[in-house]
Amino acid sequence: MGFFEIRNLRKSFDTVSVINDFSMELVELTLCCLVGPNGAGKTTTIDLITGRQKPTSGTIMFIEEDITGFDEHQIARRGIGRKFQVPAVFRDMTVRQNLEVAFTRTTNPLKNIFRFREPGFAGKLDEILTLTGLGPRLNVEAGILSHGETQWLEIGMVLMQNPRLLLLDEPVAGMTESEIEKTVGILNDLKKTNTLMVVEHDMSFVRRIADVVVVMHMGSLLAKGTIKDIEADRRVREVYLGEEA
Amino acid sequence: MNLFHNVRAQWLAYAVFFIVLALVPLFVGDDVFLLNQLSMYGVYAMLALGISLCWGFGGILNLGQGIPFGLGAYGMAMTMQMQTQDEYNPMPPFMLNNSLTELPWFWVPFGNTTVGIILSIAIPALFCAIFGWTMFRARVSGPFFAIMTLAMLSAIGTLFLGMQPYTNGANGLSPPRSLQLGELTVDPYSPGSYWVVFGLLLIATVIAKLMTLSRSGLVARSIRNDAERVRFLGYNVAAYETMIYTVSGIFAAVAGACMVVLSQYVSPDQFDPTFSLMMVVWAGIGGRMSLLAAMLGAFLIQGGQSYLGDELDATWYLFLGTFFILVVRFLPKGLVGLVESGLGRIRIGSKRNDGDSAASEVSLNPQPGA
């Protein structure tokens, strides 16, 4: 059995079916891009994986365990980290505090009453700051960071969790060209130690990071393969690339 | 960095606060009724502390703090009532008047003083844990949770009022004797009782303050910011909310038990929504984000009520309401917000300020553990 696998996933709201018999798998230490036109069900898929929504049917397997229908925190503790489409950071707290909360080693509320410092935090913090370059902004409130910095902070928070699998929903949305450049660097670095799944619209960005591309359309799998295969695929061009051209 | 957010300065402020309070009985002299009344302020402060922890810190607006308060008070009253019963006379007189023939089962454990006192705290704590878990698990939050607590408060109040044979209904319980602890009689008019009440307040304050500084406190702050995000970091948000709500409820239960020891009286009025709302007003006016400010808010408002309330009668509430609206509108952090902005203007000439002065100006919040 594989590292991560989705089998026959379905999700419907009343009579409207959003995810329709979707299956896919991920190979460890690769970066998979999930693409598709608006309404294809990309974010819903991420919601289903991370427990924000419960599937109507189908199974989600992560490291030999069926995690279908688990709560968000249970899934997160098993090593799946998520970055949201609209960056979600704690705006009233400093960058450092944001990263401190995300350093999830002890989650029990009663034990945490007696914990003031998490061992190992300082080392991890250095590592994350080197990667994201947020060092100079450490004591600044997250609410006043620029858009790009906020995106990186959230990526940093997800990394603080030490996840085996990272799900990033549109990590470069709203970034400038130089910020995108930096993010490409960060993601290519991460590939060496983590497995990633990135939801993305921007095909030029996908081209620079993806090992595998999965194309969704109307809640189902349309195509899967390397970026070259996908760009050559006639059906994909029709439903997706064609629209952009 | 603003001195207001310096954790050492905060502990110092708490120390001063409690030292001043500890010295009060030495200056009151022979006026034991005044001393008893001042001891009651410790009860109010304990309630305000709970509200500050729950609402200010945990972001859970709780309009039903009267529930654990009242349950704790009834528990202690039942314990004290049973101390005056003996084998020839096993039932409180009001039960006989209500033609009960034997002691109801739930009164029996209160015959033992130790068990009774433990139950006075354990029952409200258990109530908060179960009620909180049920609500938070279903992700009831914000105003909806506040409404639920208010509804629950009214329901429990009505229950105690209606169960005349078991609770003496509207008359409440008035144990004829002071609390006996072994050979010791707790004199509610003595400095000893005063110190015990404020000693308990000190313990509760230290616990609450440590909670806010710990990792649990950090998580609680994050939940107030964005509960959804916290879930995806692997924290069980409902468990954190339940814990904060329950600890706050335990404080209220201790306050209720102390109140009965001091006044030897409890009635369904403890479940009156007006009183629970008043606790929120104390914390709101003093400053819900600061434990100390919430306690001072309780002193201020209850003091005002004692001295102005008699003269102004119902006009007092009109005055208080207007004051509350003004504070909420213009000082969302309460009166202590004035102190915070005042201290923010003073620059501390410490070395560490030079390095990150730009950062500290935009940082409006304290850094726990810094």
Coordinates of C-alpha atoms in Angstrom, one line a residue:
Chain A
M1 CA 0.0 0.0 0.0
G2 CA 1.2 3.5 -0.8
F3 CA 2.0 6.6 1.0
F4 CA -1.1 8.4 0.3
E5 CA -4.1 7.3 -1.7
I6 CA -7.6 8.5 -2.5
R7 CA -10.1 5.9 -3.7
N8 CA -13.4 6.5 -5.3
L9 CA -14.0 9.8 -3.4
R10 CA -17.5 11.3 -3.7
K11 CA -18.9 14.4 -2.2
S12 CA -22.4 15.7 -2.8
F13 CA -24.4 18.5 -1.3
D14 CA -28.0 17.5 -1.4
T15 CA -28.3 16.4 -5.1
V16 CA -25.4 18.4 -6.4
S17 CA -22.3 16.2 -6.8
V18 CA -19.1 18.1 -6.4
I19 CA -16.5 15.3 -6.3
N20 CA -17.4 12.4 -8.5
D21 CA -15.5 9.1 -8.2
F22 CA -12.1 10.8 -7.8
S23 CA -9.1 8.6 -7.2
M24 CA -5.4 9.4 -7.1
E25 CA -2.2 8.5 -5.2
L26 CA 1.0 10.3 -4.2
V27 CA 4.5 8.9 -4.2
E28 CA 6.6 9.9 -1.3
L29 CA 9.0 12.8 -1.8
T30 CA 7.4 14.1 -4.9
L31 CA 5.5 17.3 -5.7
C32 CA 2.1 16.8 -7.3
C33 CA 0.2 19.7 -8.7
L34 CA -3.6 19.6 -8.7
V35 CA -4.9 21.7 -11.5
G36 CA -8.3 22.3 -13.2
P37 CA -10.7 25.0 -14.1
N38 CA -12.7 26.9 -11.5
G39 CA -15.3 24.7 -9.9
A40 CA -13.4 21.5 -10.7
G41 CA -13.4 20.5 -7.1
K42 CA -9.7 21.1 -6.2
T43 CA -10.3 23.0 -2.9
T44 CA -13.1 20.6 -2.0
T45 CA -10.7 17.7 -2.4
I46 CA -8.3 19.4 0.0
D47 CA -11.1 20.0 2.4
L48 CA -12.0 16.3 2.2
I49 CA -8.5 15.2 2.8
T50 CA -7.9 17.5 5.8
G51 CA -11.3 16.7 7.4
R52 CA -12.9 20.1 7.0
Q53 CA -15.6 18.3 5.1
K54 CA -16.6 14.7 5.3
P55 CA -16.8 12.6 2.1
T56 CA -20.1 11.1 1.1
S57 CA -18.3 7.9 0.2
G58 CA -14.8 6.7 -0.7
T59 CA -11.7 6.3 1.3
I60 CA -8.6 8.3 2.0
M61 CA -5.5 6.3 3.1
F62 CA -2.5 7.9 4.6
I63 CA 0.5 5.7 5.6
E64 CA -1.4 2.5 5.9
E65 CA -4.3 4.1 7.8
D66 CA -7.8 4.9 6.8
I67 CA -8.3 8.6 7.8
T68 CA -11.6 9.1 6.1
G69 CA -14.0 11.0 8.3
F70 CA -11.5 12.0 10.9
D71 CA -11.6 15.4 12.6
E72 CA -9.3 18.2 11.4
H73 CA -7.0 18.0 14.4
Q74 CA -6.7 14.2 14.2
I75 CA -5.6 14.4 10.6
A76 CA -3.2 17.2 11.3
R77 CA -1.6 15.2 14.1
R78 CA -1.0 12.3 11.7
G79 CA 1.2 14.5 9.6
I80 CA -0.9 16.3 7.0
G81 CA -0.3 20.0 7.0
R82 CA -2.4 22.5 5.1
K83 CA -1.9 26.0 3.8
F84 CA -5.1 27.8 3.0
Q85 CA -6.1 29.6 -0.2
V86 CA -6.7 32.9 1.6
P87 CA -3.7 33.0 3.9
A88 CA -4.8 32.2 7.4
V89 CA -2.4 33.4 10.1
F90 CA -3.1 34.8 13.6
R91 CA -3.1 38.4 12.8
D92 CA -3.0 39.8 16.3
M93 CA 0.0 37.7 17.2
T94 CA 3.7 38.2 16.3
V95 CA 5.4 36.1 13.6
R96 CA 7.2 34.3 16.4
Q97 CA 4.1 33.5 18.3
N98 CA 2.4 32.3 15.1
L99 CA 5.3 29.8 14.5
E100 CA 5.3 28.9 18.2
V101 CA 1.6 27.8 18.2
A102 CA 2.3 25.9 15.0
F103 CA 5.1 23.9 16.6
T104 CA 2.7 21.2 17.7
R105 CA 4.4 18.7 19.8
T106 CA 2.1 18.5 22.8
T107 CA -1.5 19.1 22.0
N108 CA -3.2 18.1 25.2
P109 CA -4.8 21.2 26.8
L110 CA -4.2 20.1 30.4
K111 CA -0.5 19.3 29.8
N112 CA 0.0 22.6 28.0
I113 CA -1.1 24.5 31.1
F114 CA 2.2 23.5 32.7
R115 CA 4.3 24.0 29.6
F116 CA 5.9 27.3 28.9
R117 CA 8.6 26.4 26.4
E118 CA 8.6 23.6 23.9
P119 CA 12.0 21.9 23.7
G120 CA 13.4 21.9 20.2
F121 CA 11.5 25.0 19.2
A122 CA 14.6 27.3 18.8
G123 CA 16.3 24.9 16.4
K124 CA 13.2 24.4 14.3
L125 CA 12.6 28.2 14.3
D126 CA 16.1 28.9 12.9
E127 CA 15.5 26.3 10.2
I128 CA 12.1 27.8 9.2
L129 CA 13.5 31.4 9.3
T130 CA 16.3 30.4 7.0
L131 CA 13.9 28.9 4.5
T132 CA 11.3 31.7 4.5
G133 CA 13.6 34.6 5.2
L134 CA 11.2 36.0 7.9
G135 CA 14.0 36.5 10.4
P136 CA 13.9 40.3 10.4
R137 CA 10.1 40.3 10.9
L138 CA 10.1 37.9 13.9
N139 CA 8.6 40.3 16.4
V140 CA 6.2 42.0 14.1
E141 CA 2.5 41.4 14.3
A142 CA 1.4 39.1 11.5
G143 CA -1.5 41.4 10.5
I144 CA 0.9 44.0 9.1
L145 CA 3.0 41.6 7.0
S146 CA 2.9 42.1 3.2
H147 CA 0.9 39.6 1.2
G148 CA 3.9 37.6 0.1
E149 CA 5.3 37.5 3.7
T150 CA 1.9 36.3 5.0
Q151 CA 2.0 33.4 2.5
W152 CA 5.5 32.5 3.6
L153 CA 4.5 32.7 7.2
E154 CA 1.7 30.3 6.6
I155 CA 4.0 27.9 4.8
G156 CA 6.4 28.3 7.7
M157 CA 3.6 27.5 10.2
V158 CA 2.7 24.3 8.2
L159 CA 6.4 23.3 8.2
M160 CA 6.6 23.9 12.0
Q161 CA 4.2 21.0 12.3
N162 CA 6.8 18.7 10.7
P163 CA 4.2 17.3 8.3
R164 CA 4.9 14.2 6.1
L165 CA 2.5 15.6 3.6
L166 CA 1.9 19.3 2.8
L167 CA -1.2 20.5 1.0
L168 CA -0.8 24.0 -0.4
D169 CA -3.8 25.7 -1.8
E170 CA -2.6 28.4 -4.3
P171 CA 0.6 29.3 -2.5
V172 CA 1.6 32.0 -5.1
A173 CA -1.8 33.7 -5.5
G174 CA -1.3 37.5 -5.5
M175 CA 2.5 37.3 -5.3
T176 CA 4.8 39.5 -7.4
E177 CA 7.2 37.9 -9.9
S178 CA 10.2 38.0 -7.5
E179 CA 8.1 36.6 -4.7
I180 CA 7.0 33.7 -6.9
E181 CA 10.7 33.1 -7.8
K182 CA 11.5 32.8 -4.1
T183 CA 8.5 30.5 -3.5
V184 CA 9.7 28.2 -6.3
G185 CA 13.0 28.0 -4.5
I186 CA 11.3 27.1 -1.2
L187 CA 9.1 24.4 -2.8
N188 CA 12.0 22.8 -4.7
D189 CA 13.9 22.7 -1.4
L190 CA 11.0 21.1 0.4
K191 CA 10.7 18.4 -2.1
K192 CA 13.9 16.8 -0.8
T193 CA 12.3 16.1 2.6
N194 CA 8.6 16.3 2.2
T195 CA 5.7 15.2 0.0
L196 CA 3.7 18.0 -1.4
M197 CA 0.5 18.5 -3.2
V198 CA -0.1 22.0 -4.6
V199 CA -3.3 23.4 -6.0
E200 CA -2.5 25.9 -8.7
H201 CA -3.9 27.9 -11.5
D202 CA -0.8 29.4 -12.9
M203 CA 0.6 26.9 -15.5
S204 CA 4.0 28.6 -15.7
F205 CA 4.4 28.1 -12.0
V206 CA 3.3 24.5 -12.2
R207 CA 5.9 23.9 -14.9
R208 CA 8.7 25.0 -12.6
I209 CA 7.8 22.8 -9.6
A210 CA 5.7 19.8 -10.6
D211 CA 6.9 16.2 -10.8
V212 CA 3.4 15.0 -11.5
V213 CA 0.3 16.9 -12.6
V214 CA -3.2 15.8 -11.8
V215 CA -6.0 17.5 -13.8
M216 CA -9.5 17.6 -12.3
H217 CA -12.6 18.4 -14.2
M218 CA -16.1 18.4 -12.9
G219 CA -15.1 16.6 -9.8
S220 CA -13.3 13.7 -11.6
L221 CA -9.9 12.8 -12.6
L222 CA -9.3 14.0 -16.2
A223 CA -5.6 13.3 -16.7
K224 CA -2.5 12.4 -14.8
G225 CA 1.1 12.6 -15.9
T226 CA 4.2 14.7 -16.2
I227 CA 3.8 18.3 -17.3
K228 CA 4.8 17.4 -20.8
D229 CA 2.2 14.6 -21.0
I230 CA -0.5 17.0 -19.7
E231 CA 0.3 19.8 -22.0
A232 CA 0.2 17.4 -24.9
D233 CA -3.2 15.9 -23.8
R234 CA -5.9 17.0 -26.1
R235 CA -8.8 16.7 -23.6
V236 CA -6.9 18.8 -21.1
R237 CA -6.3 21.5 -23.7
E238 CA -10.0 21.5 -24.5
V239 CA -11.3 21.9 -20.9
Y240 CA -8.5 23.8 -19.3
L241 CA -5.5 25.1 -21.2
G242 CA -7.7 26.1 -24.1
E243 CA -9.5 28.4 -21.9
E244 CA -6.4 30.2 -20.8
A245 CA -4.9 30.6 -24.2
Chain B
M1 CA 8.1 47.5 24.8
N2 CA 5.2 48.9 26.8
L3 CA 5.6 48.4 30.5
F4 CA 2.0 47.2 30.6
H5 CA 3.0 44.1 28.6
N6 CA 6.1 43.4 30.6
V7 CA 5.4 40.1 32.4
R8 CA 7.6 41.0 35.4
A9 CA 5.8 44.3 35.8
Q10 CA 2.5 42.4 35.7
W11 CA 3.5 40.0 38.4
L12 CA 4.7 43.0 40.5
A13 CA 1.3 44.7 40.0
Y14 CA -0.4 41.5 41.2
A15 CA 1.9 41.4 44.2
V16 CA 1.1 45.0 45.2
F17 CA -2.6 44.3 44.7
F18 CA -2.6 41.3 47.1
I19 CA -0.3 42.9 49.7
V20 CA -2.6 45.9 49.9
L21 CA -5.6 43.6 50.2
A22 CA -3.9 41.5 52.9
L23 CA -3.3 44.6 55.0
V24 CA -6.9 45.8 54.8
P25 CA -8.2 44.0 58.0
L26 CA -5.5 45.7 60.0
F27 CA -7.1 49.1 59.2
V28 CA -10.7 48.1 59.5
G29 CA -10.5 47.7 63.2
D30 CA -13.6 46.6 65.1
D31 CA -16.1 47.0 62.4
V32 CA -16.7 43.3 61.8
F33 CA -19.7 44.0 59.5
L34 CA -17.6 46.1 57.2
L35 CA -14.9 43.4 57.3
N36 CA -17.5 40.8 56.3
Q37 CA -18.6 43.0 53.5
L38 CA -15.1 43.5 52.3
S39 CA -14.6 39.7 52.4
M40 CA -17.5 39.5 50.0
Y41 CA -15.5 41.6 47.6
G42 CA -13.1 38.7 47.3
V43 CA -16.0 36.6 46.1
Y44 CA -16.9 39.3 43.5
A45 CA -13.2 39.4 42.4
M46 CA -13.1 35.7 42.0
L47 CA -16.1 35.8 39.8
A48 CA -14.6 38.6 37.7
L49 CA -11.4 36.6 37.4
G50 CA -13.3 33.7 36.0
I51 CA -15.1 36.0 33.5
S52 CA -11.8 37.6 32.4
L53 CA -10.2 34.2 31.9
C54 CA -13.2 32.8 29.9
W55 CA -14.3 35.9 28.0
G56 CA -11.3 38.1 27.8
F57 CA -8.7 35.4 27.4
G58 CA -10.6 32.5 25.9
G59 CA -12.9 34.6 23.8
I60 CA -15.9 32.7 25.2
L61 CA -18.6 35.1 26.3
N62 CA -20.4 33.4 29.2
L63 CA -23.6 34.9 30.5
G64 CA -24.3 32.0 32.7
Q65 CA -21.5 32.2 35.2
G66 CA -24.2 32.1 37.8
I67 CA -24.6 28.4 37.2
P68 CA -21.4 27.2 38.7
F69 CA -21.6 30.0 41.2
G70 CA -25.1 29.0 42.4
L71 CA -24.3 25.3 42.3
G72 CA -21.2 25.9 44.4
A73 CA -23.2 28.1 46.8
Y74 CA -26.0 25.5 47.2
G75 CA -23.4 22.7 47.8
M76 CA -21.8 24.7 50.6
A77 CA -25.2 25.7 52.1
M78 CA -26.3 22.0 52.1
T79 CA -23.1 21.0 53.8
M80 CA -23.5 23.7 56.5
Q81 CA -27.2 22.8 56.9
M82 CA -26.3 19.2 57.4
Q83 CA -23.8 20.1 60.0
T84 CA -26.6 21.3 62.2
Q85 CA -28.6 18.0 61.8
D86 CA -28.0 15.0 63.9
E87 CA -29.3 11.5 64.2
Y88 CA -32.4 12.5 66.2
N89 CA -33.1 15.3 63.8
P90 CA -31.7 14.1 60.5
M91 CA -33.7 16.4 58.2
P92 CA -33.6 20.2 57.7
P93 CA -36.8 21.7 59.1
F94 CA -38.1 23.0 55.8
M95 CA -38.3 19.4 54.5
L96 CA -40.6 18.5 57.3
N97 CA -42.7 21.5 56.5
N98 CA -42.9 20.2 53.0
S99 CA -43.9 16.8 54.3
L100 CA -40.9 14.8 53.2
T101 CA -40.5 11.7 55.3
E102 CA -36.8 11.0 54.7
L103 CA -33.7 12.8 53.5
P104 CA -33.5 12.9 49.7
W105 CA -30.7 10.8 48.4
F106 CA -28.7 13.7 46.9
W107 CA -28.6 15.4 50.3
V108 CA -27.1 12.4 52.0
P109 CA -23.4 12.9 50.8
F110 CA -23.5 16.5 52.2
G111 CA -23.8 15.0 55.7
N112 CA -20.0 14.5 55.5
T113 CA -18.3 17.9 55.6
T114 CA -15.3 16.9 53.5
V115 CA -17.4 15.2 50.9
G116 CA -19.8 18.1 50.9
I117 CA -17.1 20.7 50.3
I118 CA -15.6 18.6 47.5
L119 CA -19.0 18.1 45.9
S120 CA -19.6 21.9 46.0
I121 CA -16.7 22.3 43.6
A122 CA -16.9 19.0 41.7
I123 CA -20.5 19.2 40.7
P124 CA -20.3 22.6 39.1
A125 CA -17.0 21.6 37.5
L126 CA -18.5 18.5 36.1
F127 CA -21.5 20.5 34.8
C128 CA -19.2 22.9 33.0
A129 CA -17.2 20.1 31.5
I130 CA -20.2 18.3 30.2
F131 CA -22.2 21.3 29.1
G132 CA -19.1 22.9 27.6
W133 CA -18.0 19.8 25.8
T134 CA -21.5 19.3 24.3
M135 CA -21.6 22.8 23.1
F136 CA -18.0 23.3 21.8
R137 CA -17.9 19.8 20.2
A138 CA -20.9 21.0 18.1
R139 CA -18.9 24.2 17.4
V140 CA -21.4 26.4 19.1
S141 CA -19.5 29.6 19.7
G142 CA -19.8 33.4 20.1
P143 CA -23.2 34.9 20.7
F144 CA -24.8 31.5 20.3
F145 CA -22.9 30.0 23.2
A146 CA -23.7 33.1 25.3
I147 CA -27.4 32.6 24.6
M148 CA -27.1 28.9 25.5
T149 CA -25.5 29.7 28.8
L150 CA -28.2 32.3 29.6
A151 CA -31.0 29.8 28.8
M152 CA -29.3 27.2 30.9
L153 CA -29.0 29.7 33.8
S154 CA -32.7 30.5 33.7
A155 CA -33.6 26.8 33.5
I156 CA -31.5 25.9 36.5
G157 CA -32.7 28.9 38.4
T158 CA -36.3 27.8 37.7
L159 CA -35.5 24.3 38.8
F160 CA -34.1 25.3 42.2
L161 CA -37.1 27.7 42.7
G162 CA -39.6 25.0 41.8
M163 CA -38.1 22.1 43.8
Q164 CA -39.5 23.5 47.0
P165 CA -39.3 20.3 49.1
Y166 CA -35.7 19.8 48.3
T167 CA -34.3 23.3 48.0
N168 CA -36.8 25.3 50.1
G169 CA -37.7 27.2 46.9
A170 CA -37.6 31.0 46.9
N171 CA -36.7 31.1 50.6
G172 CA -33.4 29.4 49.9
L173 CA -31.2 27.9 52.6
S174 CA -30.0 29.7 55.6
P175 CA -27.9 27.3 57.7
P176 CA -28.3 28.3 61.3
R177 CA -24.6 27.9 62.3
S178 CA -21.3 29.0 60.8
L179 CA -19.2 26.4 59.0
Q180 CA -17.4 23.9 61.3
L181 CA -14.1 22.5 60.1
G182 CA -13.3 19.8 62.6
E183 CA -13.0 21.7 66.0
L184 CA -12.8 25.0 64.3
T185 CA -15.7 27.3 63.8
V186 CA -15.2 29.6 60.8
D187 CA -16.3 33.0 62.0
P188 CA -17.5 34.9 58.9
Y189 CA -16.8 38.2 60.6
S190 CA -13.2 37.5 61.4
P191 CA -10.0 38.6 59.7
G192 CA -9.2 34.9 59.3
S193 CA -12.2 34.4 56.9
Y194 CA -11.2 37.5 55.0
W195 CA -7.6 36.2 54.6
V196 CA -8.9 32.7 53.5
V197 CA -11.2 34.2 50.9
F198 CA -8.4 36.4 49.5
G199 CA -5.9 33.6 49.8
L200 CA -8.1 31.5 47.6
L201 CA -8.4 34.5 45.2
L202 CA -4.6 34.7 45.2
I203 CA -4.3 31.0 44.3
A204 CA -6.9 31.3 41.6
T205 CA -5.2 34.4 40.2
V206 CA -1.8 32.7 40.0
I207 CA -3.4 29.7 38.3
A208 CA -5.2 31.9 35.8
K209 CA -2.1 34.0 35.1
L210 CA 0.1 31.0 34.6
M211 CA -2.6 29.6 32.2
T212 CA -2.4 32.7 30.2
L213 CA 1.4 32.5 30.0
S214 CA 1.6 28.8 29.2
R215 CA 1.3 27.1 25.8
S216 CA -2.4 26.6 26.6
G217 CA -2.7 30.3 26.8
L218 CA -1.0 30.8 23.5
V219 CA -3.3 28.3 21.9
A220 CA -6.3 30.0 23.5
R221 CA -5.2 33.3 22.0
S222 CA -4.8 31.7 18.6
I223 CA -8.3 30.2 18.9
R224 CA -9.6 33.7 19.6
N225 CA -7.9 34.9 16.4
D226 CA -8.9 32.1 14.1
A227 CA -10.3 28.8 15.5
E228 CA -10.4 27.2 12.1
R229 CA -6.7 27.6 11.6
V230 CA -5.9 26.1 15.0
R231 CA -7.7 22.9 14.2
F232 CA -5.5 22.3 11.2
L233 CA -2.5 22.7 13.4
G234 CA -3.6 19.6 15.3
Y235 CA -5.2 21.1 18.3
N236 CA -8.6 20.0 19.5
V237 CA -10.3 23.4 19.8
A238 CA -13.3 22.0 21.7
A239 CA -11.0 20.5 24.3
Y240 CA -9.3 23.9 24.9
E241 CA -12.5 25.8 25.0
T242 CA -14.0 23.3 27.4
M243 CA -11.0 23.5 29.7
I244 CA -11.0 27.3 29.9
Y245 CA -14.8 27.3 30.5
T246 CA -14.4 24.7 33.2
V247 CA -11.5 26.3 35.0
S248 CA -13.5 29.6 34.9
G249 CA -16.5 27.6 36.3
I250 CA -14.4 26.2 39.1
F251 CA -13.4 29.7 40.2
A252 CA -17.1 30.6 40.2
A253 CA -17.9 27.6 42.3
V254 CA -15.3 28.4 44.8
A255 CA -16.7 32.0 44.9
G256 CA -20.2 30.6 45.5
A257 CA -19.0 28.4 48.4
C258 CA -17.1 31.3 49.9
M259 CA -20.2 33.5 49.6
V260 CA -22.3 31.0 51.6
V261 CA -19.6 30.7 54.3
L262 CA -19.6 34.5 54.6
S263 CA -23.4 35.1 54.4
Q264 CA -24.9 31.8 55.7
Y265 CA -27.5 32.2 53.0
V266 CA -28.3 31.1 49.5
S267 CA -31.4 31.4 47.4
P268 CA -32.3 31.0 43.7
D269 CA -31.4 34.7 43.4
Q270 CA -27.8 33.4 42.8
F271 CA -29.1 32.2 39.5
D272 CA -30.7 35.5 38.6
P273 CA -29.5 36.5 35.1
T274 CA -29.0 40.1 36.3
F275 CA -26.2 39.0 38.6
S276 CA -24.5 37.0 35.9
L277 CA -24.7 39.9 33.5
M278 CA -23.3 42.1 36.2
M279 CA -20.2 39.9 36.4
V280 CA -19.7 40.5 32.6
V281 CA -20.2 44.3 33.2
W282 CA -17.4 44.2 35.9
A283 CA -15.0 42.6 33.6
G284 CA -16.1 44.8 30.6
I285 CA -15.7 48.0 32.5
G286 CA -12.4 47.1 34.3
G287 CA -10.9 45.5 31.2
R288 CA -11.6 41.9 30.3
M289 CA -8.2 41.3 28.8
S290 CA -6.5 41.9 32.1
L291 CA -7.3 39.6 35.1
L292 CA -6.3 42.3 37.5
A293 CA -8.4 45.0 35.8
A294 CA -11.5 42.7 35.8
M295 CA -11.1 42.3 39.5
L296 CA -10.7 46.0 40.1
G297 CA -13.8 46.5 37.9
A298 CA -15.7 44.3 40.3
F299 CA -14.5 46.4 43.2
L300 CA -15.4 49.6 41.5
I301 CA -18.9 48.6 40.4
Q302 CA -19.9 46.7 43.5
G303 CA -18.4 49.5 45.6
G304 CA -20.4 52.0 43.6
Q305 CA -23.5 49.9 44.0
S306 CA -23.1 49.7 47.8
Y307 CA -22.6 53.3 48.3
L308 CA -24.4 55.0 45.4
G309 CA -27.0 52.3 44.8
D310 CA -28.7 53.0 48.1
E311 CA -29.0 56.6 47.4
L312 CA -29.8 56.5 43.7
D313 CA -32.0 53.4 43.9
A314 CA -33.1 52.3 40.4
T315 CA -31.4 55.3 38.9
W316 CA -28.1 53.5 39.7
Y317 CA -28.8 50.9 37.0
L318 CA -29.5 53.7 34.5
F319 CA -26.2 55.3 35.5
L320 CA -24.4 51.9 35.3
G321 CA -25.9 51.1 31.9
T322 CA -24.9 54.4 30.4
F323 CA -21.4 54.0 31.8
F324 CA -21.1 50.5 30.4
I325 CA -22.2 51.7 27.0
L326 CA -19.7 54.5 27.0
V327 CA -16.8 52.2 28.1
V328 CA -17.6 49.6 25.5
R329 CA -17.9 52.3 22.8
F330 CA -14.9 54.4 23.6
L331 CA -12.7 52.0 25.6
P332 CA -13.1 48.6 24.2
K333 CA -10.3 47.3 26.5
G334 CA -12.1 48.8 29.5
L335 CA -10.8 51.4 31.9
V336 CA -7.4 49.6 32.0
G337 CA -7.0 50.6 28.3
L338 CA -6.3 54.1 29.6
V339 CA -3.4 52.8 31.7
E340 CA -2.1 50.8 28.8
S341 CA -2.0 53.7 26.4
G342 CA -0.7 55.9 29.2
L343 CA 2.2 53.5 29.8
G344 CA 2.7 53.2 26.1
R345 CA 3.7 56.8 25.9
I346 CA 6.5 56.4 28.5
R347 CA 9.6 55.2 26.8
I348 CA 11.6 52.8 28.9
G349 CA 15.3 53.5 28.6
S350 CA 16.2 49.9 28.5
K351 CA 18.8 48.5 26.0
R352 CA 16.6 46.0 24.3
N353 CA 14.2 48.7 23.3
D354 CA 16.8 50.3 21.0
G355 CA 17.2 47.3 18.8
D356 CA 13.6 46.7 17.9
S357 CA 11.9 50.0 18.6
A358 CA 10.2 49.8 15.2
A359 CA 8.9 46.4 15.9
S360 CA 7.7 47.2 19.4
E361 CA 5.7 50.1 18.2
V362 CA 3.6 47.9 16.0
S363 CA 3.4 45.1 18.4
L364 CA 0.3 45.8 20.4
N365 CA 0.3 42.5 22.2
P366 CA 2.4 41.0 25.0
Q367 CA 4.8 38.2 24.3
P368 CA 4.2 35.5 26.8
G369 CA 7.4 34.2 28.2
A370 CA 9.4 37.1 26.9

